[in-house]
PDB file of C-alpha atoms in Angstrom:
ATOM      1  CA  UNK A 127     -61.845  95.786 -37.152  1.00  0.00           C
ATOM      2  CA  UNK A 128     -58.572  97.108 -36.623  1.00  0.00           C
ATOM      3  CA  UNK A 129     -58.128 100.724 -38.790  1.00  0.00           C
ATOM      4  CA  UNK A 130     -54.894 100.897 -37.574  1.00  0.00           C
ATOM      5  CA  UNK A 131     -52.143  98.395 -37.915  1.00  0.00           C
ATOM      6  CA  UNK A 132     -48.363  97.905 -36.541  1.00  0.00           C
ATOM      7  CA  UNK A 133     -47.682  94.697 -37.387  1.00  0.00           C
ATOM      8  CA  UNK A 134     -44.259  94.255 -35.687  1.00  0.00           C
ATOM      9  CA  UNK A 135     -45.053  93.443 -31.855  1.00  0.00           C
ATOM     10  CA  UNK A 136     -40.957  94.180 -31.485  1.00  0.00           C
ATOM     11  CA  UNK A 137     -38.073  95.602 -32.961  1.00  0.00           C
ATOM     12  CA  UNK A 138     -34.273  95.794 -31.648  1.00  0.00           C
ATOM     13  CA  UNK A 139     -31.998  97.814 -32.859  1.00  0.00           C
ATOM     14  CA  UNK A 140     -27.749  98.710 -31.930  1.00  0.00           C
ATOM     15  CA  UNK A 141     -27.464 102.027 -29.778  1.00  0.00           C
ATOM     16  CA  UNK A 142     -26.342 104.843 -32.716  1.00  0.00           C
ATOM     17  CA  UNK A 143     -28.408 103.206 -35.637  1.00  0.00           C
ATOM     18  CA  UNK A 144     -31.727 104.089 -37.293  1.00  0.00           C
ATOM     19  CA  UNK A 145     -34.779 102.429 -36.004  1.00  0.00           C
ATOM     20  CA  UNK A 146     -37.958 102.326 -38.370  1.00  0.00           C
ATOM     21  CA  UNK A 147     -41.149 101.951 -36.980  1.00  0.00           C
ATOM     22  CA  UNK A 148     -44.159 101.462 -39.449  1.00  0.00           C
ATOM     23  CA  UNK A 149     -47.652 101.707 -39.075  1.00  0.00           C
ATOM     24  CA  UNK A 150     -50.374 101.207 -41.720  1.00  0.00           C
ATOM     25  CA  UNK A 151     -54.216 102.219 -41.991  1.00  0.00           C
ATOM     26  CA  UNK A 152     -57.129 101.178 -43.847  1.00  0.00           C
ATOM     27  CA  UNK A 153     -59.180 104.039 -43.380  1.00  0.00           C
ATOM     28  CA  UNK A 154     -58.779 106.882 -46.335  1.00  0.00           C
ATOM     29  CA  UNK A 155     -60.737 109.103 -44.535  1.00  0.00           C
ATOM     30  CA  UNK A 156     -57.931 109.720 -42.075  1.00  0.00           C
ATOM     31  CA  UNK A 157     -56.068 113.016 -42.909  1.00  0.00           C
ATOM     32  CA  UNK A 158     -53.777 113.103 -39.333  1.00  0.00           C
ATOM     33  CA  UNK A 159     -51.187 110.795 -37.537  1.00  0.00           C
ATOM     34  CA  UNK A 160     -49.780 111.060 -34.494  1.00  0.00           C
ATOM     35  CA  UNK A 161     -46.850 108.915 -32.639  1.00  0.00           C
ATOM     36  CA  UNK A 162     -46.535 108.712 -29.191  1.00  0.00           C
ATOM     37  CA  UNK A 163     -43.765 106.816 -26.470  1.00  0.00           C
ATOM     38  CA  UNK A 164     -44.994 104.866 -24.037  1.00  0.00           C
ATOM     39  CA  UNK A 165     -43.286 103.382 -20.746  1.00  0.00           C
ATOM     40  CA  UNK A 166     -44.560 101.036 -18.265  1.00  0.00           C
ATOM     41  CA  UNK A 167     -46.547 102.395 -15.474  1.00  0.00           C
ATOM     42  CA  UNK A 168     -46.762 105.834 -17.239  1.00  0.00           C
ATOM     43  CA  UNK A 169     -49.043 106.995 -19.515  1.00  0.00           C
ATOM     44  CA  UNK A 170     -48.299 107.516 -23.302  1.00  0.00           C
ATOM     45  CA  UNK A 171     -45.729 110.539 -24.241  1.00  0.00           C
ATOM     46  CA  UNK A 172     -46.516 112.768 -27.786  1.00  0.00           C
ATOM     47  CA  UNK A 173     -43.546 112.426 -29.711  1.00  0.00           C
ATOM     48  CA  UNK A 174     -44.664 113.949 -33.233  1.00  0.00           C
ATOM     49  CA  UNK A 175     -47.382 114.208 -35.817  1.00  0.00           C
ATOM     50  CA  UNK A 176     -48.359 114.586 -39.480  1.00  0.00           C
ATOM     51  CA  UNK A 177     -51.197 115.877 -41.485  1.00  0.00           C
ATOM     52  CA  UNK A 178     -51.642 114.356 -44.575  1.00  0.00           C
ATOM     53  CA  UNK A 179     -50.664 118.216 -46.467  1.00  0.00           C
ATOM     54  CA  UNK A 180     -47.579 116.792 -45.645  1.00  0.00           C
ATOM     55  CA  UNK A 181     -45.509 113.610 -46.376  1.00  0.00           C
ATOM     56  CA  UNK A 182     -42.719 114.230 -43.786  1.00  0.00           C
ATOM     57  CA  UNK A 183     -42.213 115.958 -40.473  1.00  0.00           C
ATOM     58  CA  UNK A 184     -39.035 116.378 -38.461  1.00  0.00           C
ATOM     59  CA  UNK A 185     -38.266 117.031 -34.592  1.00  0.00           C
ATOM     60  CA  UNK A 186     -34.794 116.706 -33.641  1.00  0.00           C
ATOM     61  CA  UNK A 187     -34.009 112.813 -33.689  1.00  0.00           C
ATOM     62  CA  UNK A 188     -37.578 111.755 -34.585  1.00  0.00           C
ATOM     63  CA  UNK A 189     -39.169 112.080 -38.334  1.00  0.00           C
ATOM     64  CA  UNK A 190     -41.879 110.784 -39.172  1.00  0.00           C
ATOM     65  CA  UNK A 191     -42.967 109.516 -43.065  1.00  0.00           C
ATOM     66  CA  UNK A 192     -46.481 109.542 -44.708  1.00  0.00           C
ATOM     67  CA  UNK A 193     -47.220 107.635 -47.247  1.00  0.00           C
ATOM     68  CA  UNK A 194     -51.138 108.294 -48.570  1.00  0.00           C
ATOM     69  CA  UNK A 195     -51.052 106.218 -51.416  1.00  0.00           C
ATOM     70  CA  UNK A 196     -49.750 103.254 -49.855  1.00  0.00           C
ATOM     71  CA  UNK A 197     -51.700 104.195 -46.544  1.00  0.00           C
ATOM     72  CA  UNK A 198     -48.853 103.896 -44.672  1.00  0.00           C
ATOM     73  CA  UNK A 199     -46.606 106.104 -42.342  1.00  0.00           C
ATOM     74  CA  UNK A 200     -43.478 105.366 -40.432  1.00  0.00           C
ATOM     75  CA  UNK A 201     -41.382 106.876 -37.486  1.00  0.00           C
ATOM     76  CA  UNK A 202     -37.612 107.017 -37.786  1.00  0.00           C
ATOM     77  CA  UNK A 203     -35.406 107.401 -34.983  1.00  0.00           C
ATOM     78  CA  UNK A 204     -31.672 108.549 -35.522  1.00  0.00           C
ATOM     79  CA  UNK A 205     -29.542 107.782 -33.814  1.00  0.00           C
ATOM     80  CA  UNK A 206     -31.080 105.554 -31.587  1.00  0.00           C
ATOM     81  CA  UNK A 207     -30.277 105.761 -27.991  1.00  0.00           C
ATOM     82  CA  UNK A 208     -31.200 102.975 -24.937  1.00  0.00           C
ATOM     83  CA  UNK A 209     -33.488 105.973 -23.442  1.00  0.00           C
ATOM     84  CA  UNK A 210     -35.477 105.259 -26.524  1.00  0.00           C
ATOM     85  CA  UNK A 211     -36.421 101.685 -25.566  1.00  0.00           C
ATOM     86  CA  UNK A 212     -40.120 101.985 -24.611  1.00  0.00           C
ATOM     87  CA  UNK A 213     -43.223 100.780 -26.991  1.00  0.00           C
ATOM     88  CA  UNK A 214     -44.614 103.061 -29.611  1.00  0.00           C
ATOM     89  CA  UNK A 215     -47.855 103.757 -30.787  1.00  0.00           C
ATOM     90  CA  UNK A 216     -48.985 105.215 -33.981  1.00  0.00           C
ATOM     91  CA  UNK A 217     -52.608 107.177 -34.078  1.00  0.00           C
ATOM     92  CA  UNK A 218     -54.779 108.332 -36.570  1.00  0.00           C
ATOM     93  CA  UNK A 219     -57.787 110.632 -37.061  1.00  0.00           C
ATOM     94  CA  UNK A 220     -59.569 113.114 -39.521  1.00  0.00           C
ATOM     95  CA  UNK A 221     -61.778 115.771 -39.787  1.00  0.00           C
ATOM     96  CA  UNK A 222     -64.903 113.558 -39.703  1.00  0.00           C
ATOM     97  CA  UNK A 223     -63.414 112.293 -36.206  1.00  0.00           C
ATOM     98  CA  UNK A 224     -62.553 115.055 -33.957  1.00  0.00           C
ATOM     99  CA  UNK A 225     -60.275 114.175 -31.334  1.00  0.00           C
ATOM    100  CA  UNK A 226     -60.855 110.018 -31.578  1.00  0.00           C
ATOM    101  CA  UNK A 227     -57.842 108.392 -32.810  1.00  0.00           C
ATOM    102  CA  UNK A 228     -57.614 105.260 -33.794  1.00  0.00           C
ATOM    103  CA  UNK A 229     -54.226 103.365 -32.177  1.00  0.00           C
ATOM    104  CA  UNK A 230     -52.253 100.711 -33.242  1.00  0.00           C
ATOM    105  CA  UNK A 231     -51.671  97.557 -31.206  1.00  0.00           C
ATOM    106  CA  UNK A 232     -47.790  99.203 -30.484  1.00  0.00           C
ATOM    107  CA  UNK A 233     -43.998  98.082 -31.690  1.00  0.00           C
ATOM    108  CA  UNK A 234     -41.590  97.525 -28.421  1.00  0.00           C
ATOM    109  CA  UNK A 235     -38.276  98.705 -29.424  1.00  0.00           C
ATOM    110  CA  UNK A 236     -35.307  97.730 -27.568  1.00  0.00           C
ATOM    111  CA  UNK A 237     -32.207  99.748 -28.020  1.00  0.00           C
ATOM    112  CA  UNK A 238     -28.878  97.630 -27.608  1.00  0.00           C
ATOM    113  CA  UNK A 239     -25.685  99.400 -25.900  1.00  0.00           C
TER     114      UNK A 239
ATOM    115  CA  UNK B  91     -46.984 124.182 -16.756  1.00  0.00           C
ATOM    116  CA  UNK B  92     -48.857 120.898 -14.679  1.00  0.00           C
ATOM    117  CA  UNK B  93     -49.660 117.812 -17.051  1.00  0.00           C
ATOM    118  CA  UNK B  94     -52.959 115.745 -17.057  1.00  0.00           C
ATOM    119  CA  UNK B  95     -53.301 114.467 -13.661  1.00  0.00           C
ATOM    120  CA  UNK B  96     -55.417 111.197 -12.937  1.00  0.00           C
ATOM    121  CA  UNK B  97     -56.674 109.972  -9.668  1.00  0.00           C
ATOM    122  CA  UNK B  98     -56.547 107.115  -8.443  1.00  0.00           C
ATOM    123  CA  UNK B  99     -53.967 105.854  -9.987  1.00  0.00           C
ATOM    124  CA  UNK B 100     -54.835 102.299  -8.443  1.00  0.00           C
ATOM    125  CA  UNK B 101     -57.974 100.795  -8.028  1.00  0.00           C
ATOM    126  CA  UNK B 102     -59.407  97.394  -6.979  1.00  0.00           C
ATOM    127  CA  UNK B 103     -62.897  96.429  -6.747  1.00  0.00           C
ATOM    128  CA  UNK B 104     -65.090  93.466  -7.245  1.00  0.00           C
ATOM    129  CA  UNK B 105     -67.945  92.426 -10.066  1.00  0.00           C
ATOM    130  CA  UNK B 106     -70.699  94.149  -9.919  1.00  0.00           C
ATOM    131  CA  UNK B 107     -69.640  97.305  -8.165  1.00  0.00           C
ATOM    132  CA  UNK B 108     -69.495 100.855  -9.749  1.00  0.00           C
ATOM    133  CA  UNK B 109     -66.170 102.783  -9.876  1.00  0.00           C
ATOM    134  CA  UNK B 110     -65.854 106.736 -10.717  1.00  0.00           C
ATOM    135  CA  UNK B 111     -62.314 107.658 -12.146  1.00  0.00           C
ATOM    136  CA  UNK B 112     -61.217 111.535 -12.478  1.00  0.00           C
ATOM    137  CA  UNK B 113     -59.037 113.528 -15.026  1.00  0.00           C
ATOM    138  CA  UNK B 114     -57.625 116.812 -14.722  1.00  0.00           C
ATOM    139  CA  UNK B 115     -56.346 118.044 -17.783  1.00  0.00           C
ATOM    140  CA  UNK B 116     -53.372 121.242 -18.826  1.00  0.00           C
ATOM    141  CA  UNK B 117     -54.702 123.968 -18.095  1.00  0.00           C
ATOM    142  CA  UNK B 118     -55.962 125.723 -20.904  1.00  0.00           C
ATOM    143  CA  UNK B 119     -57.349 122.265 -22.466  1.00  0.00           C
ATOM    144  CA  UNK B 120     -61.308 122.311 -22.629  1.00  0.00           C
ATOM    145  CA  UNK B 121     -61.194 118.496 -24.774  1.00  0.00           C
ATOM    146  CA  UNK B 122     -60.571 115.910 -22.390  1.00  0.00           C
ATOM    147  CA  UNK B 123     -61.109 111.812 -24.232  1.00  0.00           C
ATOM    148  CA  UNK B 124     -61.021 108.760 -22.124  1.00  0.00           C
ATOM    149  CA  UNK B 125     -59.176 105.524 -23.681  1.00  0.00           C
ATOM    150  CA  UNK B 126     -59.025 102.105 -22.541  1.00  0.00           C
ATOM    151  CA  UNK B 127     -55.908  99.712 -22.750  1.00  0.00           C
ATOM    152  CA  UNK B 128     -55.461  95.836 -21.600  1.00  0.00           C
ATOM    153  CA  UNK B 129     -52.963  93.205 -22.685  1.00  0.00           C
ATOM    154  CA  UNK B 130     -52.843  92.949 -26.336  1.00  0.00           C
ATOM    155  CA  UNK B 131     -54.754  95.871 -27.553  1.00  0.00           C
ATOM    156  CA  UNK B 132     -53.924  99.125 -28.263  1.00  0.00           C
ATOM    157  CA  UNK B 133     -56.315 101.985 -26.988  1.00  0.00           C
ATOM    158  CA  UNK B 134     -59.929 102.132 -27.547  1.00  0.00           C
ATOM    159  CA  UNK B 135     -61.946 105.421 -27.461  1.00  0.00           C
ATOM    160  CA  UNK B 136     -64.190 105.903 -24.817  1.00  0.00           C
ATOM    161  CA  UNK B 137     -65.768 109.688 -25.535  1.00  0.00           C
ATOM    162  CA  UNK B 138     -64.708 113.083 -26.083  1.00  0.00           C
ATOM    163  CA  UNK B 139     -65.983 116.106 -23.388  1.00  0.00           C
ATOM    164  CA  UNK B 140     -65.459 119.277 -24.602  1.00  0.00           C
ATOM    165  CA  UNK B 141     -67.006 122.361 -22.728  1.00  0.00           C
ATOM    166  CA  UNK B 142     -69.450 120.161 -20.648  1.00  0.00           C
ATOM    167  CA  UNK B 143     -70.714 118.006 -23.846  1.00  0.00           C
ATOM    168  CA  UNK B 144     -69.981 114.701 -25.217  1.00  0.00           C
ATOM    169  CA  UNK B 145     -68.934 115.415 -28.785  1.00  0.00           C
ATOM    170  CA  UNK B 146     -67.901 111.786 -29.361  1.00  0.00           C
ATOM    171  CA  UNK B 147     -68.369 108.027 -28.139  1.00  0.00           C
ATOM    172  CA  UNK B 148     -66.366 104.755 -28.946  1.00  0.00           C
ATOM    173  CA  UNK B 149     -68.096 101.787 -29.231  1.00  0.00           C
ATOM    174  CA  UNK B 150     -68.660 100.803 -25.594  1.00  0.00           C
ATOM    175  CA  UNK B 151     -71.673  99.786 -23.385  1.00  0.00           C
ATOM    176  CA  UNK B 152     -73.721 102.312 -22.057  1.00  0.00           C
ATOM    177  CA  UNK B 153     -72.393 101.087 -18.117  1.00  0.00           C
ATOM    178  CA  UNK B 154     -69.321 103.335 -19.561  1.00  0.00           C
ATOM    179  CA  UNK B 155     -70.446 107.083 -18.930  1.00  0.00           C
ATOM    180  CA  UNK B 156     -68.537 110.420 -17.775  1.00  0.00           C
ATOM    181  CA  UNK B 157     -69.026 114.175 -17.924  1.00  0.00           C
ATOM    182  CA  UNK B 158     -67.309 117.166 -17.558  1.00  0.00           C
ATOM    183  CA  UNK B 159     -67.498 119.896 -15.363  1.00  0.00           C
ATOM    184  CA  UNK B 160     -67.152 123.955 -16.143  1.00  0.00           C
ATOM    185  CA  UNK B 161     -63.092 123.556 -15.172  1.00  0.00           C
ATOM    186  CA  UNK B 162     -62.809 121.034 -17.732  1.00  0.00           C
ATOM    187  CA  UNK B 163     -62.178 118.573 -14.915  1.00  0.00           C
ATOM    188  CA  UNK B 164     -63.727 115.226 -16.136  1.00  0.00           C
ATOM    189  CA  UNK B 165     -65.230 111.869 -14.743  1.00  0.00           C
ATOM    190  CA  UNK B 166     -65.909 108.368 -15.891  1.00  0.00           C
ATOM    191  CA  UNK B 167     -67.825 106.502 -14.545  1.00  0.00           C
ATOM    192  CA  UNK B 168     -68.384 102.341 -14.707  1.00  0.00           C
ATOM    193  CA  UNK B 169     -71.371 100.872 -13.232  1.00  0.00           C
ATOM    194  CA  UNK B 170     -71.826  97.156 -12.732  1.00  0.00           C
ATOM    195  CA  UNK B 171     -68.063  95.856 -13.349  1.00  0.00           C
ATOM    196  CA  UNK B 172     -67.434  93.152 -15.216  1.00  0.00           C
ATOM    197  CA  UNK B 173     -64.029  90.844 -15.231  1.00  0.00           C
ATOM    198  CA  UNK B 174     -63.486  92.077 -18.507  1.00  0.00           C
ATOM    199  CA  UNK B 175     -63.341  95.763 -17.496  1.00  0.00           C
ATOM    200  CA  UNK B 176     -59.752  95.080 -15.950  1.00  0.00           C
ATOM    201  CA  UNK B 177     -57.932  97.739 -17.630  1.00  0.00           C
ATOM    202  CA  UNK B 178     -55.524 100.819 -17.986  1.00  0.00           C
ATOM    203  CA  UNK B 179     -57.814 103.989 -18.127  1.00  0.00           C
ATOM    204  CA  UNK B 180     -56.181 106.943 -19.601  1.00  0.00           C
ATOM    205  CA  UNK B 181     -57.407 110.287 -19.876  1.00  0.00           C
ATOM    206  CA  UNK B 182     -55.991 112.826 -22.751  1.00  0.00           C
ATOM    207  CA  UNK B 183     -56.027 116.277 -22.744  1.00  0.00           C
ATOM    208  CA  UNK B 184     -56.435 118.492 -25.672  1.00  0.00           C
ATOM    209  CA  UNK B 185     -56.664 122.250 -26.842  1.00  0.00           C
ATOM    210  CA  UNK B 186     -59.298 122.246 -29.037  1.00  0.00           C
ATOM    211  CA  UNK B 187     -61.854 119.839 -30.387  1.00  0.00           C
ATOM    212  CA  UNK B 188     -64.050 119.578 -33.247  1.00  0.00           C
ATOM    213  CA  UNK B 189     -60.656 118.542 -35.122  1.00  0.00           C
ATOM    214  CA  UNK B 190     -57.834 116.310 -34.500  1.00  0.00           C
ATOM    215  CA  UNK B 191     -55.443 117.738 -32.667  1.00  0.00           C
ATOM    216  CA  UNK B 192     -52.175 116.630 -30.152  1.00  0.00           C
ATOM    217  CA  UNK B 193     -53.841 114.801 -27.785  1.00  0.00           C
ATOM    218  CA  UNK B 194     -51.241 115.109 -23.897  1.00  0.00           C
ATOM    219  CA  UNK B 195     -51.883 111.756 -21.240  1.00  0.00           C
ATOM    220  CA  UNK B 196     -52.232 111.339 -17.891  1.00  0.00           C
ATOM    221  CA  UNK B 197     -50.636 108.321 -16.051  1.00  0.00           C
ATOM    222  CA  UNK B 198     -53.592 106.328 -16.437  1.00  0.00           C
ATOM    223  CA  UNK B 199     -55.897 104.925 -13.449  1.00  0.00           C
ATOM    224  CA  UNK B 200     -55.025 100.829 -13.342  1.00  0.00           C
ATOM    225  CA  UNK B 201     -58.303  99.348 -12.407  1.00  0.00           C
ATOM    226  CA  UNK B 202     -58.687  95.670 -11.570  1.00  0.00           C
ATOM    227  CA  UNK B 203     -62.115  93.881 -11.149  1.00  0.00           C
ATOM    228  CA  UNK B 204     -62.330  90.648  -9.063  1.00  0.00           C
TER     229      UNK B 204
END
């Protein structure tokens, strides 16, 4: 059973606009979400996170959106560059489970010169 | 300040065999967690060390073990490979445990069973 969702495989998007990556969860129990970058042949890169005290966190290009009603968080991206192009994952977790997260299946965003 | 270093990075070997994978994490970082990745899925816990104990396992067979020594170095180990075990192992680093925290990967071992 999949507890954590990103139900767009793919997304491209013009270099200089905003890309929106969502994510959703079923679990309510999870209180903490993080995103992370991933290129081929390398492991995944942290990008940002957000505990559910909060319903938005911001580093530099990257903010991310929580949504606990609708279970549902997104990563924004602005202004999107072609570096950027890689496939993203969104994690979640809670008290009750330590360090195990809970990833998504990813999004592949391609950024267009 | 080094990242998570894995080793090997590559790795062939054929059903039935055993294979031992290793993890070093920051320095600093007693929590090290193991993940699994193939085509089409996104990462599956493995287990949590964190000062020489497992504080946490996924839902995987018991051929899937590992432990952690006292420099927070870790291993996994798979006994009896199976086709299906064909996978990207990563490794994740993390300052503390008992709570979720920013979890830092290694390049990931690439292990494929024949």
């Amino acid at each position: 059973d999949q507890q954590v969702k990103q139900n767009s495989p793919s997304l491209s998007v013009q270099e200089g606009r905003i890309s929106i990556l969502n994510c959703d969860y079923t679990n309510s129990m999870f209180d903490y979400f993080l995103w992370y970058k991933k290129y081929p042949a390398e492991g995944p890169t942290f990008l940002i996170s957000i505990s559910s005290i909060k319903d938005k966190n911001e580093d530099g290009r990257f903010t991310v959106f929580l949504n606990k009603s609708a279970k549902h968080l997104s990563l924004h991206i602005v202004p999107s560059q072609p570096g950027d192009s890689a496939v993203y994952f969104c994690a979640a977790s809670g008290v009750l489970f330590g360090n195990q997260f809970y990833f998504g299946t990813g999004t592949s965003l391609t950024v267009i010169p | 300040k080094a990242g998570v270093t894995q080793t090997p990075r590559y790795l062939i070997k054929t059903r039935g065999q055993q294979v031992t994978l290793s993890c070093s994490p920051i320095s600093g970082h007693r929590s090290v967690s193991w993940y699994q990745q193939t085509p089409g899925q996104g990462l599956q816990f493995l287990f949590e060390y964190f000062s020489e104990t497992q504080r946490n396992k996924g839902n995987f067979p018991g051929r899937f073990s590992g432990r952690q020594f006292s420099n927070s170095r870790s291993e996994m180990n798979v006994s009896t490979l199976e086709l299906g075990d064909s996978a990207l192992y990563l490794c994740a680093s993390s300052l503390r445990a008992g709570e979720p925290h920013e979890q830092f990967f290694g390049p990931g071992t690439r292990l494929t069973v024949l």
